[in-house]
Short mmCIF file of C-alpha atoms and ligand atoms in Angstrom, two decimals:
data_model
loop_
_atom_site.label_atom_id
_atom_site.label_comp_id
_atom_site.label_asym_id
_atom_site.label_seq_id
_atom_site.Cartn_x
_atom_site.Cartn_y
_atom_site.Cartn_z
CA MET A 1 100.03 32.65 40.82
CA ASN A 2 103.32 33.94 42.25
CA THR A 3 103.36 37.70 42.64
CA ALA A 4 106.46 39.83 42.09
CA TYR A 5 106.87 43.13 43.95
CA LEU A 6 108.04 46.19 42.02
CA ARG A 7 108.64 49.64 43.46
CA ALA A 8 108.24 52.41 40.91
CA GLU A 9 110.43 55.52 41.14
CA ASN A 10 108.25 57.57 38.86
CA VAL A 11 104.95 57.50 36.98
CA GLU A 12 106.56 56.63 33.63
CA GLN A 13 108.23 53.57 35.11
CA ALA A 14 104.95 52.41 36.69
CA ILE A 15 103.12 52.81 33.38
CA GLY A 16 105.88 50.91 31.55
CA TRP A 17 105.52 48.00 33.97
CA LEU A 18 101.72 48.08 33.70
CA GLN A 19 102.04 47.82 29.93
CA ARG A 20 104.69 45.10 30.02
CA HIS A 21 102.83 42.90 32.55
CA PRO A 22 99.15 42.61 31.64
CA GLN A 23 98.32 40.85 34.95
CA SER A 24 100.02 43.48 37.13
CA ARG A 25 98.23 45.71 39.63
CA LEU A 26 99.04 49.08 41.09
CA LEU A 27 99.54 49.04 44.84
CA ALA A 28 98.70 52.11 46.91
CA GLY A 29 97.90 51.54 50.61
CA GLY A 30 96.93 47.94 49.94
CA GLN A 31 93.91 48.18 52.24
CA SER A 32 91.51 46.91 49.60
CA LEU A 33 93.81 45.18 47.14
CA LEU A 34 95.84 43.03 49.53
CA PRO A 35 92.86 41.47 51.35
CA MET A 36 91.33 40.64 47.98
CA LEU A 37 94.52 38.91 46.84
CA ARG A 38 95.02 37.19 50.19
CA TRP A 39 91.52 35.76 50.10
CA GLY A 40 92.10 34.49 46.57
CA LEU A 41 89.54 36.89 45.13
CA GLY A 42 91.88 38.05 42.40
CA GLU A 43 95.34 37.53 41.02
CA ALA A 44 98.33 39.71 40.26
CA SER A 45 101.53 38.73 38.51
CA HIS A 46 103.21 41.92 39.76
CA LEU A 47 102.36 44.50 42.40
CA ILE A 48 103.62 47.92 41.35
CA ASP A 49 104.04 49.95 44.51
CA LEU A 50 103.52 53.71 44.05
CA GLN A 51 104.71 54.85 47.47
CA ASP A 52 108.09 56.22 46.32
CA ILE A 53 106.59 58.57 43.75
CA GLY A 54 106.77 61.94 45.49
CA GLN A 55 104.63 63.61 42.84
CA LEU A 56 101.66 61.56 44.10
CA ARG A 57 102.13 62.48 47.76
CA SER A 58 101.73 66.25 47.75
CA ILE A 59 98.97 68.59 48.91
CA GLU A 60 99.21 72.02 47.31
CA ASN A 61 97.30 75.24 47.17
CA ALA A 62 97.24 76.31 43.52
CA LYS A 63 95.83 79.54 42.07
CA ASN A 64 92.26 78.30 41.64
CA ASP A 65 92.14 74.98 43.37
CA VAL A 66 93.56 72.60 45.93
CA TRP A 67 95.63 69.66 44.68
CA ILE A 68 95.63 66.36 46.58
CA GLY A 69 97.97 63.66 45.26
CA ALA A 70 96.59 60.16 44.81
CA MET A 71 98.99 58.64 47.37
CA VAL A 72 98.04 61.02 50.17
CA THR A 73 96.62 58.97 53.02
CA HIS A 74 93.27 59.54 54.69
CA ALA A 75 95.07 60.47 57.92
CA GLU A 76 97.27 63.08 56.18
CA ILE A 77 94.19 64.71 54.69
CA ALA A 78 92.36 64.68 58.04
CA ARG A 79 95.16 66.58 59.80
CA HIS A 80 96.69 68.68 57.03
CA PRO A 81 96.52 72.39 58.01
CA LEU A 82 95.80 73.54 54.45
CA ILE A 83 92.93 71.08 54.02
CA CYS A 84 91.54 71.89 57.48
CA GLU A 85 91.57 75.57 56.58
CA ILE A 86 90.52 75.63 52.91
CA LEU A 87 88.66 72.37 52.43
CA PRO A 88 87.46 71.30 55.90
CA PHE A 89 84.79 69.20 54.20
CA PHE A 90 87.51 66.81 52.98
CA ALA A 91 89.22 66.70 56.39
CA GLN A 92 85.87 65.74 57.85
CA VAL A 93 85.38 62.92 55.32
CA ALA A 94 88.91 61.57 55.85
CA ALA A 95 88.48 61.50 59.62
CA GLN A 96 85.38 59.33 59.28
CA ILE A 97 87.07 56.59 57.26
CA ALA A 98 87.79 53.25 58.94
CA ASP A 99 90.06 53.18 61.99
CA ALA A 100 93.37 54.90 62.70
CA GLN A 101 95.47 52.05 61.26
CA VAL A 102 93.61 51.99 57.95
CA ARG A 103 93.59 55.79 57.74
CA GLU A 104 97.40 55.90 58.13
CA VAL A 105 98.00 53.73 55.05
CA GLY A 106 94.84 53.85 52.91
CA THR A 107 95.00 56.53 50.21
CA ILE A 108 92.48 58.81 48.56
CA GLY A 109 93.64 57.63 45.11
CA GLY A 110 93.28 53.94 46.01
CA SER A 111 89.81 54.53 47.37
CA ILE A 112 88.67 56.45 44.28
CA ALA A 113 90.24 53.96 41.84
CA HIS A 114 88.72 51.02 43.71
CA HIS A 115 85.21 52.56 43.87
CA ASP A 116 83.88 50.27 46.54
CA PRO A 117 80.11 50.93 46.57
CA ALA A 118 80.31 51.76 50.29
CA ALA A 119 83.40 54.00 50.17
CA CYS A 120 83.36 57.59 51.38
CA TRP A 121 85.72 59.39 48.95
CA PRO A 122 83.66 58.74 45.79
CA ALA A 123 80.76 60.63 47.41
CA ALA A 124 82.98 63.52 48.49
CA VAL A 125 84.70 63.98 45.12
CA LEU A 126 81.41 63.64 43.23
CA ALA A 127 79.59 66.14 45.43
CA GLY A 128 82.60 68.48 45.42
CA GLN A 129 82.78 68.31 41.60
CA ALA A 130 86.45 67.39 41.79
CA VAL A 131 88.55 66.85 38.69
CA LEU A 132 90.42 63.54 38.61
CA VAL A 133 93.84 64.03 37.05
CA THR A 134 95.37 60.93 35.49
CA SER A 135 98.57 60.17 33.64
CA GLU A 136 96.65 60.82 30.39
CA ARG A 137 93.82 63.28 30.97
CA GLN A 138 91.54 65.16 33.32
CA ILE A 139 88.22 63.51 34.11
CA ALA A 140 85.26 65.26 35.72
CA ALA A 141 84.00 63.36 38.77
CA ASP A 142 80.60 63.18 37.06
CA ASP A 143 82.20 60.99 34.36
CA PHE A 144 84.48 58.92 36.55
CA PHE A 145 82.20 56.39 38.30
CA PRO A 146 80.19 54.45 35.70
CA GLY A 147 79.11 51.80 38.21
CA LEU A 148 79.89 49.49 41.07
CA PHE A 149 83.64 48.75 41.38
CA ALA A 150 84.11 50.43 38.01
CA THR A 151 85.79 53.67 37.00
CA SER A 152 86.62 55.24 33.69
CA LEU A 153 90.35 54.66 34.27
CA ARG A 154 91.98 52.58 31.58
CA ARG A 155 94.17 49.59 32.32
CA ASP A 156 97.47 51.44 31.98
CA GLU A 157 96.31 54.80 33.31
CA ILE A 158 97.36 56.04 36.73
CA LEU A 159 95.36 58.40 38.88
CA LEU A 160 97.78 61.17 39.83
CA GLY A 161 95.53 63.17 42.11
CA ILE A 162 92.47 65.37 42.34
CA ARG A 163 91.73 69.04 42.05
CA VAL A 164 88.99 70.74 44.05
CA ARG A 165 88.08 74.33 43.28
CA HIS A 166 88.60 77.01 45.90
CA GLY A 167 85.38 77.98 47.58
CA VAL A 168 83.78 74.52 47.58
CA ARG A 169 82.06 74.04 50.93
CA GLY A 170 80.45 70.87 52.07
CA ALA A 171 79.75 68.26 54.69
CA TYR A 172 79.49 64.50 54.90
CA ARG A 173 77.48 62.18 57.08
CA LYS A 174 77.20 58.45 57.07
CA HIS A 175 75.47 55.72 58.94
CA GLU A 176 78.49 53.53 59.41
CA HIS A 177 78.77 49.81 59.54
CA PRO A 178 79.73 49.13 63.16
CA ALA A 179 82.66 46.85 62.25
CA SER A 180 84.29 48.48 59.22
CA ARG A 181 82.83 52.01 59.32
CA PHE A 182 82.02 51.71 55.61
CA ALA A 183 78.97 53.80 54.71
CA MET A 184 75.57 52.21 54.71
CA PRO A 185 74.79 54.78 53.37
CA GLY A 186 76.67 58.10 53.38
CA VAL A 187 75.63 61.48 52.01
CA ALA A 188 77.98 64.25 50.88
CA LEU A 189 76.56 67.70 50.23
CA ALA A 190 78.58 70.49 48.66
CA ARG A 191 77.89 74.10 47.74
CA MET A 192 79.86 75.24 44.70
CA PRO A 193 81.47 78.69 44.62
CA GLU A 194 78.69 79.94 42.31
CA GLY A 195 76.05 78.63 44.74
CA ALA A 196 74.91 75.36 43.14
CA ILE A 197 74.17 72.52 45.54
CA ARG A 198 75.44 69.01 44.72
CA ILE A 199 74.55 65.88 46.64
CA ALA A 200 76.18 62.47 46.26
CA VAL A 201 75.10 59.29 48.00
CA THR A 202 77.30 56.26 48.63
CA GLY A 203 76.63 52.93 50.33
CA LEU A 204 73.39 52.13 48.53
CA GLY A 205 75.02 49.15 46.82
CA GLN A 206 75.23 50.24 43.19
CA GLY A 207 78.14 52.66 43.38
CA VAL A 208 78.09 56.35 44.13
CA MET A 209 75.25 58.46 42.65
CA ARG A 210 74.08 62.06 42.52
CA TRP A 211 70.67 62.74 44.10
CA GLN A 212 69.54 65.40 41.67
CA ALA A 213 65.95 65.62 42.87
CA ALA A 214 67.23 66.71 46.28
CA GLU A 215 69.66 69.17 44.69
CA GLN A 216 66.81 70.79 42.76
CA ALA A 217 64.57 70.93 45.82
CA LEU A 218 67.31 72.65 47.81
CA ALA A 219 68.16 75.08 45.03
CA GLY A 220 64.93 76.99 45.75
CA ARG A 221 65.12 76.92 49.53
CA PHE A 222 68.04 75.59 51.57
CA SER A 223 66.08 74.04 54.41
CA GLN A 224 65.37 70.48 55.47
CA HIS A 225 61.71 71.29 54.82
CA ALA A 226 62.45 71.65 51.11
CA LEU A 227 62.92 67.86 51.22
CA ASP A 228 59.62 67.15 52.97
CA ASP A 229 57.98 65.57 49.94
CA LEU A 230 61.03 63.82 48.62
CA ASP A 231 61.88 60.13 48.76
CA LEU A 232 64.91 58.38 47.35
CA PRO A 233 63.32 55.48 45.40
CA ALA A 234 64.42 52.01 46.53
CA HIS A 235 65.43 50.96 43.02
CA HIS A 236 68.61 53.00 43.54
CA ALA A 237 69.75 50.56 46.23
CA GLU A 238 70.43 46.89 46.82
CA SER A 239 69.37 44.73 49.74
CA ASP A 240 71.95 42.68 51.58
CA VAL A 241 72.57 41.03 54.95
CA HIS A 242 72.79 44.43 56.61
CA ALA A 243 69.82 46.33 55.26
CA SER A 244 67.05 46.26 52.71
CA ALA A 245 67.11 48.62 49.74
CA GLU A 246 64.15 50.55 51.20
CA TYR A 247 65.91 50.96 54.52
CA ARG A 248 69.12 52.20 52.91
CA CYS A 249 67.25 54.76 50.82
CA ASP A 250 65.28 56.01 53.78
CA LEU A 251 68.47 56.31 55.83
CA ALA A 252 70.03 58.34 53.01
CA ARG A 253 67.00 60.62 53.03
CA VAL A 254 67.20 61.11 56.80
CA LEU A 255 70.96 61.72 56.66
CA CYS A 256 70.48 64.28 53.91
CA ARG A 257 67.81 66.13 55.91
CA ARG A 258 70.09 66.19 58.94
CA LEU A 259 73.01 67.49 56.91
CA VAL A 260 70.85 70.27 55.53
CA ALA A 261 69.41 71.06 58.96
CA SER A 262 72.87 71.37 60.48
CA LEU A 263 74.20 73.49 57.62
CA ALA A 264 71.11 75.71 57.62
CA GLY A 265 71.23 76.13 61.41
CA GLU A 266 67.88 74.39 61.86
CA ASP A 267 66.94 72.01 64.64
CA PRO A 268 67.12 68.50 63.24
CA GLU A 269 63.80 66.72 63.16
CA PRO A 270 63.42 63.44 65.00
CA LEU A 271 64.72 60.40 63.17
CA LEU A 272 61.24 59.22 62.23
CA PRO A 273 59.58 62.10 60.40
CA LYS A 274 55.82 62.54 60.70
CA ARG A 275 55.39 62.38 56.96
CA SER A 276 56.36 58.71 56.83
CA ALA A 277 54.10 57.54 59.61
CA ALA A 278 50.89 55.87 58.57
CA PRO A 279 47.82 58.13 58.93
CA GLY A 280 46.18 57.82 62.32
CA LEU A 281 49.21 56.32 64.01
CA PRO A 282 51.04 58.19 66.76
CA PRO A 283 54.15 60.04 65.50
CA THR A 284 56.44 57.50 67.15
CA ALA A 285 55.07 54.63 65.05
CA LEU A 286 57.61 53.08 62.71
CA PRO A 287 57.15 54.13 59.10
CA ALA A 288 57.09 51.31 56.61
CA ALA A 289 60.67 51.84 55.53
CA PHE A 290 61.93 51.28 59.06
CA THR A 291 59.87 48.18 59.72
CA PRO A 292 62.32 45.32 60.14
CA THR A 293 62.11 42.78 57.38
CA THR A 294 60.64 39.48 58.40
CA GLY A 295 63.77 37.52 57.77
CA LEU A 296 65.97 36.38 54.98
CA ASP A 297 63.13 35.58 52.69
CA SER A 298 61.80 39.09 52.20
CA THR A 299 65.27 40.61 52.10
CA PHE A 300 67.04 38.32 49.69
CA ARG A 301 64.45 36.67 47.51
CA ILE A 302 65.03 37.71 43.94
CA GLN A 303 62.56 37.23 41.16
CA GLY A 304 61.87 37.92 37.55
CA GLU A 305 59.94 36.86 34.52
CA ALA A 306 60.55 36.20 30.86
CA LEU A 307 58.19 35.90 27.91
CA LEU A 308 59.24 33.04 25.68
CA ALA A 309 57.88 32.34 22.21
CA ALA A 310 57.40 28.61 22.73
CA SER A 311 54.93 26.34 24.49
CA PRO A 312 55.70 25.14 28.04
CA ASP A 313 56.34 21.64 26.70
CA VAL A 314 58.94 22.85 24.20
CA ILE A 315 60.66 24.89 26.92
CA TRP A 316 60.67 21.97 29.33
CA GLN A 317 62.09 19.58 26.73
CA ALA A 318 64.77 22.13 25.88
CA VAL A 319 66.00 22.67 29.44
CA LEU A 320 66.22 18.93 30.04
CA LYS A 321 69.07 18.76 27.55
CA SER A 322 72.43 19.29 29.19
CA GLU A 323 73.87 20.91 26.05
CA VAL A 324 71.08 23.52 26.14
CA LEU A 325 71.68 24.16 29.83
CA GLN A 326 75.39 24.56 29.19
CA ALA A 327 74.74 27.04 26.41
CA CYS A 328 72.29 29.04 28.55
CA ILE A 329 74.11 29.16 31.91
CA PRO A 330 76.59 32.05 31.77
CA GLY A 331 80.08 30.88 32.67
CA CYS A 332 79.20 27.19 32.44
CA ASP A 333 82.35 25.42 31.22
CA GLN A 334 81.04 21.91 31.55
CA ILE A 335 77.83 20.13 32.50
CA GLN A 336 76.84 16.49 32.49
CA GLU A 337 73.70 14.59 33.37
CA VAL A 338 74.58 12.16 36.17
CA ALA A 339 71.03 10.82 36.70
CA PRO A 340 67.60 11.76 35.39
CA LEU A 341 67.04 15.45 36.27
CA ARG A 342 70.41 15.65 38.06
CA TYR A 343 73.47 17.38 36.65
CA GLU A 344 77.03 18.23 37.65
CA ALA A 345 78.51 21.44 36.34
CA GLN A 346 81.59 23.66 36.47
CA VAL A 347 80.51 27.29 36.50
CA ARG A 348 82.48 30.53 36.77
CA VAL A 349 80.55 33.37 38.36
CA GLY A 350 81.52 36.99 38.91
CA LEU A 351 80.39 38.62 42.16
CA GLY A 352 81.58 42.20 41.90
CA PRO A 353 85.38 42.04 42.11
CA ILE A 354 85.32 38.31 42.83
CA ALA A 355 85.59 35.63 40.19
CA ALA A 356 84.59 32.30 41.72
CA ARG A 357 84.69 28.88 40.07
CA PHE A 358 82.01 26.54 41.40
CA SER A 359 81.75 22.78 41.21
CA SER A 360 77.98 22.49 41.25
CA GLN A 361 75.23 19.95 41.61
CA VAL A 362 71.98 20.92 39.94
CA SER A 363 68.70 19.03 40.27
CA LEU A 364 65.22 19.58 38.89
CA THR A 365 62.11 18.56 40.83
CA VAL A 366 58.71 18.57 39.16
CA ILE A 367 55.95 19.88 41.42
CA LYS A 368 53.23 20.30 38.77
CA PRO A 369 54.01 18.72 35.39
CA VAL A 370 53.89 20.64 32.18
CA SER A 371 50.48 20.86 30.53
CA ALA A 372 49.05 22.89 27.67
CA SER A 373 46.42 24.54 29.84
CA ARG A 374 47.67 24.63 33.45
CA VAL A 375 50.55 26.37 35.13
CA ALA A 376 53.54 24.07 35.49
CA HIS A 377 55.76 24.35 38.53
CA PHE A 378 59.22 22.99 39.18
CA LEU A 379 62.16 23.61 41.46
CA LEU A 380 65.74 23.99 40.36
CA GLN A 381 68.12 23.40 43.23
CA ALA A 382 71.77 24.28 42.85
CA GLU A 383 74.65 23.82 45.26
CA GLY A 384 78.07 25.14 44.36
CA ASP A 385 81.42 24.69 46.09
CA ALA A 386 84.04 27.35 45.37
CA GLY A 387 86.77 25.72 47.50
CA ARG A 388 88.38 28.04 50.01
CA LEU A 389 86.12 30.90 48.91
CA GLY A 390 83.04 29.18 50.32
CA GLN A 391 79.78 27.74 49.08
CA ALA A 392 76.62 28.96 47.40
CA GLN A 393 73.13 27.48 47.33
CA ALA A 394 69.98 28.50 45.58
CA THR A 395 66.51 27.07 45.26
CA ILE A 396 64.77 28.54 42.25
CA ASP A 397 60.99 28.28 41.97
CA ILE A 398 60.00 28.24 38.31
CA HIS A 399 56.45 28.51 36.94
CA LEU A 400 55.49 28.18 33.30
CA HIS A 401 52.22 29.98 32.48
CA PRO A 402 50.80 28.88 29.11
CA MET A 403 49.63 31.83 26.99
CA ALA A 404 47.86 32.12 23.66
CA GLN A 405 51.22 32.55 21.97
CA GLY A 406 54.13 31.32 23.98
CA THR A 407 54.78 31.08 27.69
CA ARG A 408 55.28 33.45 30.58
CA LEU A 409 58.03 32.06 32.76
CA THR A 410 58.25 33.41 36.31
CA TRP A 411 61.00 32.58 38.73
CA SER A 412 62.04 33.46 42.24
CA ALA A 413 65.11 32.38 44.10
CA LEU A 414 66.69 32.55 47.51
CA PRO A 415 70.45 32.54 46.97
CA GLN A 416 72.68 31.99 50.00
CA LEU A 417 76.42 32.31 50.35
CA GLN A 418 78.76 30.92 52.97
CA GLY A 419 82.39 31.48 53.86
CA GLN A 420 84.41 34.34 52.39
CA LEU A 421 81.94 34.66 49.56
CA ALA A 422 79.32 35.70 52.09
CA GLN A 423 81.56 38.38 53.61
CA VAL A 424 82.49 40.00 50.36
CA GLY A 425 79.92 38.78 47.92
CA GLN A 426 76.59 38.83 49.75
CA ARG A 427 75.87 42.45 48.94
CA LEU A 428 76.54 41.72 45.28
CA THR A 429 74.48 38.55 45.07
CA GLN A 430 71.30 40.22 43.97
CA ILE A 431 72.87 42.26 41.22
CA SER A 432 74.81 39.28 39.89
CA ALA A 433 71.84 36.93 40.10
CA LYS A 434 69.66 39.43 38.26
CA ARG A 435 72.14 39.84 35.45
CA LEU A 436 72.97 36.15 35.18
CA SER A 437 69.30 35.18 34.98
CA GLU A 438 68.63 37.87 32.37
CA GLU A 439 71.49 36.41 30.37
CA PHE A 440 70.16 32.86 30.90
CA PHE A 441 66.71 33.73 29.56
CA THR A 442 68.08 35.80 26.68
CA ARG A 443 70.06 32.76 25.56
CA LEU A 444 67.16 30.37 26.11
CA SER A 445 64.94 32.66 24.03
CA ALA A 446 67.53 32.67 21.27
CA ILE A 447 67.75 28.86 21.30
CA LEU A 448 63.97 28.46 21.31
CA GLY A 449 63.88 30.91 18.43
CA GLY A 450 66.09 28.57 16.42
CA GLU A 451 69.54 30.04 17.01
CA PRO A 452 72.19 27.28 16.96
CA LEU A 453 73.72 26.41 20.34
CA ALA A 454 77.22 27.19 19.11
CA SER A 455 76.36 30.76 18.21
CA VAL A 456 74.55 31.33 21.52
CA ARG A 457 77.57 30.02 23.39
CA ARG A 458 80.27 31.68 21.34
CA PRO A 459 79.83 35.21 22.64
CA ARG A 460 79.54 33.93 26.20
CA TRP A 461 82.72 35.48 27.57
CA SER A 462 82.50 38.64 25.57
CA ARG A 463 78.86 39.19 26.56
CA LEU A 464 79.60 38.44 30.19
CA ALA A 465 82.70 40.58 30.15
CA HIS A 466 80.72 43.41 28.63
CA ALA A 467 77.97 43.12 31.24
CA PHE A 468 80.36 42.85 34.15
CA ARG A 469 82.95 45.34 32.97
CA ARG A 470 80.62 48.21 33.61
CA TRP A 471 80.16 47.46 37.26
CA CYS A 472 82.72 45.06 38.59
CA HIS A 473 86.33 44.27 39.11
CA ARG A 474 89.65 45.29 37.77
CA TYR A 475 91.17 41.82 37.91
CA THR A 476 89.96 40.77 34.48
CA ARG A 477 90.33 44.08 32.77
CA LYS A 478 92.18 44.08 29.52
CA LYS A 479 94.43 46.63 27.95
CA GLY A 480 92.63 49.61 26.49
CA GLU A 481 89.25 48.69 27.94
CA PRO A 482 87.53 50.83 30.54
CA ARG A 483 87.56 49.34 34.03
C1 FAD B 501 88.94 47.52 57.97
C2 FAD B 501 88.74 48.50 56.86
C3 FAD B 501 87.78 49.48 57.01
C4 FAD B 501 87.54 50.40 55.99
N1 FAD B 501 86.60 51.36 56.18
C5 FAD B 501 86.41 52.28 55.22
C6 FAD B 501 85.47 53.34 55.38
O1 FAD B 501 84.85 53.50 56.42
N2 FAD B 501 85.29 54.19 54.34
C7 FAD B 501 86.01 54.10 53.19
O2 FAD B 501 85.82 54.90 52.30
N3 FAD B 501 86.93 53.13 53.02
C8 FAD B 501 87.14 52.23 54.00
N4 FAD B 501 88.09 51.26 53.81
C9 FAD B 501 88.86 51.22 52.55
C10 FAD B 501 90.11 52.08 52.70
O3 FAD B 501 89.71 53.41 52.67
C11 FAD B 501 91.14 51.87 51.59
O4 FAD B 501 92.14 52.74 51.90
C12 FAD B 501 90.72 52.17 50.15
O5 FAD B 501 89.60 51.48 49.76
C13 FAD B 501 91.75 51.72 49.15
O6 FAD B 501 92.88 52.51 49.25
P1 FAD B 501 94.31 51.91 49.22
O7 FAD B 501 95.22 53.05 49.19
O8 FAD B 501 94.50 50.94 50.32
O9 FAD B 501 94.32 51.19 47.79
P2 FAD B 501 94.80 49.74 47.34
O10 FAD B 501 94.09 48.72 48.13
O11 FAD B 501 96.29 49.67 47.31
O12 FAD B 501 94.27 49.77 45.85
C14 FAD B 501 92.90 49.70 45.56
C15 FAD B 501 92.72 49.62 44.05
O13 FAD B 501 93.02 50.87 43.45
C16 FAD B 501 94.06 50.72 42.47
N5 FAD B 501 94.88 51.91 42.58
C17 FAD B 501 95.50 52.35 43.70
N6 FAD B 501 96.10 53.52 43.45
C18 FAD B 501 95.87 53.82 42.16
C19 FAD B 501 96.23 54.91 41.31
N7 FAD B 501 96.97 55.95 41.77
N8 FAD B 501 95.83 54.90 40.03
C20 FAD B 501 95.08 53.88 39.56
N9 FAD B 501 94.71 52.82 40.31
C21 FAD B 501 95.09 52.80 41.60
C22 FAD B 501 94.78 49.44 42.85
O14 FAD B 501 95.39 48.83 41.73
C23 FAD B 501 93.64 48.61 43.38
O15 FAD B 501 92.95 48.01 42.33
C24 FAD B 501 88.33 50.33 54.82
C25 FAD B 501 89.31 49.35 54.66
C26 FAD B 501 89.52 48.45 55.68
C27 FAD B 501 90.60 47.42 55.51
#
């Protein structure tokens, strides 16, 4: 798609263009949007540049709060005298973002609107209970980040800036990725003017979140020791090439303790707290959460199960039919059987902000054939080529356990991505795979329950869109729908 460049002189003009061109995108610093477009991970008919809109570039001290315009860059925030004096917490966050080049052009508004799950600003504005001011309304930070790469901004709504109340104090720490400096994870802690403590964690993989258990623990006693018995459960995080979910959550816990220790004037405890060490081991022993994973398998294997109201034989006969597979596989535009148990398919898959179209080969291998009394076992191997975006492979182990009524189907898979998909999509693989397989088995259940294929397939895009809209990209968003 050819992309036209438009430079808005004011907010009204930008909104008019957004409404007139449904495939247009707002352009702030371009540090997230342009790489996505360059890599072919999204499309834009028009880029609407906001840099000439002075209203979006100001920092002001109002009666009750500080105003930071959406187009203010990270670097401007880091060095602005007013921010350094009244809101040093935000200057500290800005100074930790990326490198000098990115900080000079990347903006606070672009970062908040993009809601990368590893970005720093979402944690700061959520902890600092900022108010996000848009062209239509004011949105509390608590209501702004519904999920990964998603915000409550509407398609033709522009973030104008944020307001942070006077008297908000805070601090931010992250364990940064050595190449990009994105948080993996990062913890922002703020004390409100009336004394309440708010903690927000980013970089866990599912979008920014409040850690309310820690807030409550600190409300009674502001000391790192108030957190002694507290863990951040691993289900809040995702595993990826860089770290397991357990590791990320434990890092967030350690970062939070260190933040509290420094703010409370306490000596920080060593990185590996005694509490986590196994009983009887010396204090320097690695706690379980810091034990390196034993390789790809334990980090990336995903698994699940489904209870289906049909015998293993009926299920097996159903999945052998290409029309059933096409109806069940989300995003499958076309599938054909090219040889017994071998298929070729065209499948569109969303990985966070990426929409990739795969030409895929799928094969089924029977390890233990279906029987009424024994567990059946087969392998589904899939290889997909998404052109210049890269390739994906997965081997899915499937077991059918006969039960008195129906079948328990268990599956586990080891998805792997190569090329650009791996760089951008690997951290999203697990979430996508989980949702796609849930959708697959929901549809298979419906078909086995007698629902016609056409009706299972018909809501495919709307169901997918609904599932993805809550957590993924802005490239497919439609007018009037939340991002
Ligand atoms: C090498 C590198 C390292 C980085 N490291 C970090 C890091 O350590 N921590 C961190 O937090 N970030 C990091 N970033 C991201 C950086 O902070 C970007 O500045 C930020 O993610 C996006 O801001 P932007 O101004 O470039 O927005 P753009 O890329 O221009 O836009 C991003 C998205 O927001 C939308 N948008 C922009 N402005 C508005 C608005 N006013 N209203 C509504 N929608 C809007 C756009 O349409 C687009 O969808 C890094 C980026 C790079 C390239």
